[in-house]
Short mmCIF file of C-alpha atoms and ligand atoms in Angstrom, two decimals:
data_model
loop_
_atom_site.label_atom_id
_atom_site.label_comp_id
_atom_site.label_asym_id
_atom_site.label_seq_id
_atom_site.Cartn_x
_atom_site.Cartn_y
_atom_site.Cartn_z
CA MET A 1 2.23 -72.72 -22.92
CA THR A 2 1.65 -70.28 -20.02
CA TYR A 3 -1.90 -71.64 -19.65
CA GLN A 4 -0.62 -75.21 -19.33
CA ILE A 5 1.90 -74.24 -16.62
CA GLY A 6 -0.81 -72.28 -14.80
CA SER A 7 -3.28 -75.18 -14.76
CA LEU A 8 -0.52 -77.62 -13.80
CA LEU A 9 0.34 -75.43 -10.78
CA ILE A 10 -3.35 -75.29 -9.75
CA VAL A 11 -3.68 -79.08 -9.95
CA THR A 12 -0.37 -79.55 -8.08
CA TYR A 13 -1.47 -77.04 -5.43
CA ALA A 14 -4.77 -78.93 -4.90
CA TRP A 15 -3.06 -82.36 -4.62
CA LEU A 16 -0.37 -80.94 -2.32
CA LYS A 17 -3.00 -79.42 -0.03
CA ALA A 18 -5.00 -82.68 -0.02
CA GLY A 19 -1.86 -84.65 0.87
CA HIS A 20 -0.93 -82.05 3.48
CA ILE A 21 -4.24 -82.33 5.31
CA ILE A 22 -4.36 -86.17 5.08
CA PHE A 23 -0.98 -86.47 6.83
CA VAL A 24 -1.87 -83.71 9.30
CA ILE A 25 -4.74 -85.98 10.41
CA PHE A 26 -2.41 -89.01 10.76
CA TRP A 27 0.25 -86.99 12.62
CA ILE A 28 -2.14 -85.40 15.09
CA ALA A 29 -4.08 -88.64 15.66
CA GLY A 30 -0.78 -90.34 16.53
CA LEU A 31 0.22 -87.48 18.85
CA PHE A 32 -3.11 -87.90 20.66
CA MET A 33 -2.58 -91.67 21.07
CA LEU A 34 1.09 -91.83 22.11
CA PRO A 35 0.90 -90.13 25.56
CA ARG A 36 -2.13 -92.35 26.31
CA TYR A 37 -0.02 -95.43 25.50
CA TYR A 38 2.71 -94.10 27.84
CA VAL A 39 0.16 -93.65 30.67
CA TYR A 40 -1.07 -97.28 30.34
CA HIS A 41 2.52 -98.49 29.86
CA GLN A 42 3.51 -96.90 33.16
CA GLU A 43 0.58 -98.66 34.88
CA SER A 44 2.09 -102.03 33.89
CA ALA A 45 4.66 -103.82 36.11
CA PRO A 46 8.29 -103.07 35.08
CA GLY A 47 9.75 -105.99 33.04
CA SER A 48 6.33 -107.71 32.69
CA ASP A 49 4.97 -109.23 29.46
CA GLU A 50 2.39 -106.43 29.43
CA GLU A 51 5.19 -103.82 29.51
CA LYS A 52 6.90 -105.59 26.56
CA ARG A 53 3.61 -105.43 24.62
CA TRP A 54 3.32 -101.67 25.27
CA ILE A 55 6.91 -101.14 24.07
CA GLU A 56 6.05 -102.93 20.78
CA ARG A 57 2.83 -100.94 20.30
CA GLU A 58 4.59 -97.61 20.97
CA LYS A 59 7.44 -98.45 18.58
CA LYS A 60 4.98 -99.33 15.77
CA LEU A 61 2.94 -96.15 16.34
CA ARG A 62 6.09 -93.98 16.26
CA LYS A 63 7.85 -95.67 13.35
CA ILE A 64 4.90 -96.53 11.06
CA ILE A 65 2.55 -93.56 11.65
CA ILE A 66 3.74 -90.54 13.66
CA THR A 67 7.24 -89.85 12.32
CA PRO A 68 6.52 -90.60 8.61
CA ALA A 69 3.34 -88.47 8.85
CA MET A 70 5.25 -85.52 10.38
CA ILE A 71 7.87 -85.70 7.60
CA LEU A 72 5.12 -85.67 4.95
CA VAL A 73 3.24 -82.77 6.64
CA TRP A 74 6.47 -80.74 6.52
CA THR A 75 7.28 -81.77 2.94
CA PHE A 76 3.82 -80.92 1.55
CA GLY A 77 3.60 -77.83 3.80
CA LEU A 78 6.94 -76.38 2.66
CA LEU A 79 6.07 -77.05 -1.00
CA LEU A 80 2.72 -75.28 -0.45
CA ALA A 81 4.51 -72.39 1.25
CA TYR A 82 6.81 -72.10 -1.77
CA ILE A 83 3.93 -72.20 -4.32
CA THR A 84 1.78 -69.70 -2.37
CA SER A 85 4.63 -67.44 -1.08
CA ALA A 86 3.12 -67.97 2.37
CA TRP A 87 6.26 -66.59 4.11
CA THR A 88 5.04 -63.06 3.39
CA GLN A 89 1.86 -63.58 5.43
CA GLY A 90 1.54 -62.97 9.19
CA TRP A 91 -0.92 -65.85 9.83
CA PHE A 92 1.53 -68.29 8.23
CA LEU A 93 4.53 -67.12 10.30
CA ALA A 94 2.44 -67.55 13.49
CA LYS A 95 1.27 -70.98 12.26
CA PHE A 96 4.84 -71.97 11.42
CA ALA A 97 6.04 -71.04 14.95
CA ILE A 98 3.31 -73.24 16.51
CA VAL A 99 4.15 -76.13 14.14
CA VAL A 100 7.86 -75.87 15.08
CA ALA A 101 6.83 -76.06 18.78
CA LEU A 102 4.56 -79.06 18.00
CA SER A 103 7.47 -80.77 16.23
CA GLY A 104 9.54 -80.17 19.40
CA TYR A 105 6.75 -81.83 21.42
CA HIS A 106 6.91 -84.73 18.95
CA GLY A 107 10.67 -85.01 19.54
CA TRP A 108 10.18 -85.01 23.32
CA MET A 109 7.58 -87.79 23.01
CA ILE A 110 9.98 -89.91 20.90
CA ASP A 111 12.76 -89.40 23.44
CA TYR A 112 10.41 -90.29 26.32
CA GLY A 113 9.54 -93.54 24.54
CA ASN A 114 13.22 -94.43 24.41
CA LYS A 115 13.50 -93.76 28.17
CA LEU A 116 10.48 -96.00 28.88
CA GLU A 117 12.07 -98.76 26.83
CA LYS A 118 15.12 -98.55 29.15
CA GLY A 119 12.79 -98.86 32.16
CA ILE A 120 13.08 -95.16 33.11
CA ARG A 121 9.72 -93.55 34.06
CA PRO A 122 10.53 -89.92 35.04
CA VAL A 123 7.11 -88.34 34.41
CA SER A 124 3.91 -89.20 36.36
CA GLY A 125 0.79 -90.55 34.65
CA LYS A 126 -1.08 -87.38 35.72
CA ALA A 127 1.51 -85.12 34.06
CA LEU A 128 1.41 -87.23 30.87
CA ARG A 129 -2.40 -86.86 30.81
CA ILE A 130 -2.06 -83.07 31.09
CA MET A 131 0.59 -83.06 28.34
CA ASN A 132 -1.88 -84.93 26.16
CA GLU A 133 -3.82 -81.64 25.85
CA ILE A 134 -0.94 -79.85 24.06
CA PRO A 135 -1.59 -81.20 20.50
CA GLY A 136 -5.30 -80.31 20.89
CA ILE A 137 -4.56 -76.69 21.78
CA ALA A 138 -1.96 -76.44 18.98
CA VAL A 139 -4.38 -77.82 16.36
CA ALA A 140 -7.12 -75.38 17.39
CA LEU A 141 -4.73 -72.42 17.07
CA ILE A 142 -3.27 -73.66 13.73
CA VAL A 143 -6.66 -74.28 12.10
CA VAL A 144 -7.96 -70.83 13.18
CA LEU A 145 -4.80 -69.20 11.79
CA VAL A 146 -4.92 -71.07 8.45
CA ILE A 147 -8.70 -70.75 7.87
CA VAL A 148 -9.61 -67.38 9.48
CA ARG A 149 -6.20 -65.73 8.74
CA PRO A 150 -6.77 -63.02 11.44
CA PHE A 151 -3.59 -61.16 10.43
C1 HEM B 1 5.80 -77.23 8.82
C2 HEM B 1 4.62 -77.56 8.74
C3 HEM B 1 3.57 -76.85 7.90
C4 HEM B 1 3.72 -75.98 6.84
C5 HEM B 1 5.01 -75.46 6.21
C6 HEM B 1 2.36 -75.65 6.38
C7 HEM B 1 2.08 -74.82 5.28
C8 HEM B 1 0.82 -74.67 4.75
C9 HEM B 1 0.52 -73.86 3.58
C10 HEM B 1 1.52 -72.99 2.83
C11 HEM B 1 -0.80 -74.02 3.30
C12 HEM B 1 -1.58 -73.45 2.09
C13 HEM B 1 -2.24 -72.22 2.40
C14 HEM B 1 -2.96 -71.73 1.17
O1 HEM B 1 -3.76 -72.45 0.60
O2 HEM B 1 -2.76 -70.58 0.83
C15 HEM B 1 -1.34 -74.90 4.32
C16 HEM B 1 -2.66 -75.26 4.37
C17 HEM B 1 -3.20 -75.89 5.46
N1 HEM B 1 -2.51 -76.34 6.57
FE1 HEM B 1 -0.53 -76.38 6.84
N2 HEM B 1 1.44 -76.30 7.16
C18 HEM B 1 2.15 -77.03 8.12
C19 HEM B 1 1.63 -77.81 9.12
C20 HEM B 1 0.28 -77.88 9.36
C21 HEM B 1 -0.30 -78.48 10.54
C22 HEM B 1 0.50 -79.14 11.67
C23 HEM B 1 -1.66 -78.34 10.43
C24 HEM B 1 -2.78 -78.75 11.37
C25 HEM B 1 -2.65 -79.16 12.56
C26 HEM B 1 -1.93 -77.67 9.17
C27 HEM B 1 -3.19 -77.38 8.69
C28 HEM B 1 -3.45 -76.84 7.45
C29 HEM B 1 -4.80 -76.69 6.87
C30 HEM B 1 -6.11 -77.10 7.54
C31 HEM B 1 -4.64 -76.11 5.60
C32 HEM B 1 -5.74 -75.79 4.55
C33 HEM B 1 -6.15 -74.39 4.66
C34 HEM B 1 -7.04 -73.96 3.51
O3 HEM B 1 -7.77 -74.77 2.97
O4 HEM B 1 -6.96 -72.80 3.15
N3 HEM B 1 -0.74 -77.40 8.55
N4 HEM B 1 -0.34 -75.29 5.18
#
C-alpha cells in the first residue's frame, strides 16, 4: 500500500511540475507581449479603428492567455510547494518573493489596459519599453534560484 502511495506521489509530482513549467512559459510569453501591444496601441490615433483593434487584441491576450496561465502557475506551484515542503528552503522563499512581485506587475499591466480602453494614456511609450524588461529580469532570477538553489 505504502509503495502505491509513494509511486502515485512521484507521478503526480512529475505531472504537476510539467504543468507548472508549461503555464510558466505561457504566462511569461504573454507578459513579454502585452507591454509591446500597449506601445503600438499608444502610437495609434485615439478613437481610431486601429485603436479599437488594439483594444480587442489586448483583451484577448489578457483574458485567454495571461490571467488563466498565471492562475495555473500559482495552482501547480503551490501544490508542488506542498508536496516538496519547499517553504523550508531559502531559495524557494526568495523565488516566492520575486513571483509575488511579478504577479503585482501583472496586476499593474491589467489595470493599465483598462485605462487605455478608457482613452487614458498616462505612461510614455519609452517608459513602457523599459518596463518590458522587468519580466525578463524576474525570469532570470527565478530560474537561477530554482535550478542552482544557491541558498
Ligand atoms: C507562486 C508561484 C510559484 C510557486 C508556488 C512555485 C513553486 C515551485 C515548486 C515548489 C517547484 C518544485 C521544486 C522541486 O522540484 O523541488 C517549482 C519548480 C519550478 N518552478 Fe516554480 N513556482 C512558482 C512560479 C514559478 C515561476 C513564475 C517560474 C518561472 C518564471 C517558475 C519556474 C520553475 C521551474 C523552472 C521549476 C523546475 C525546477 C526543477 O526542475 O527543479 N516557477 N516551482
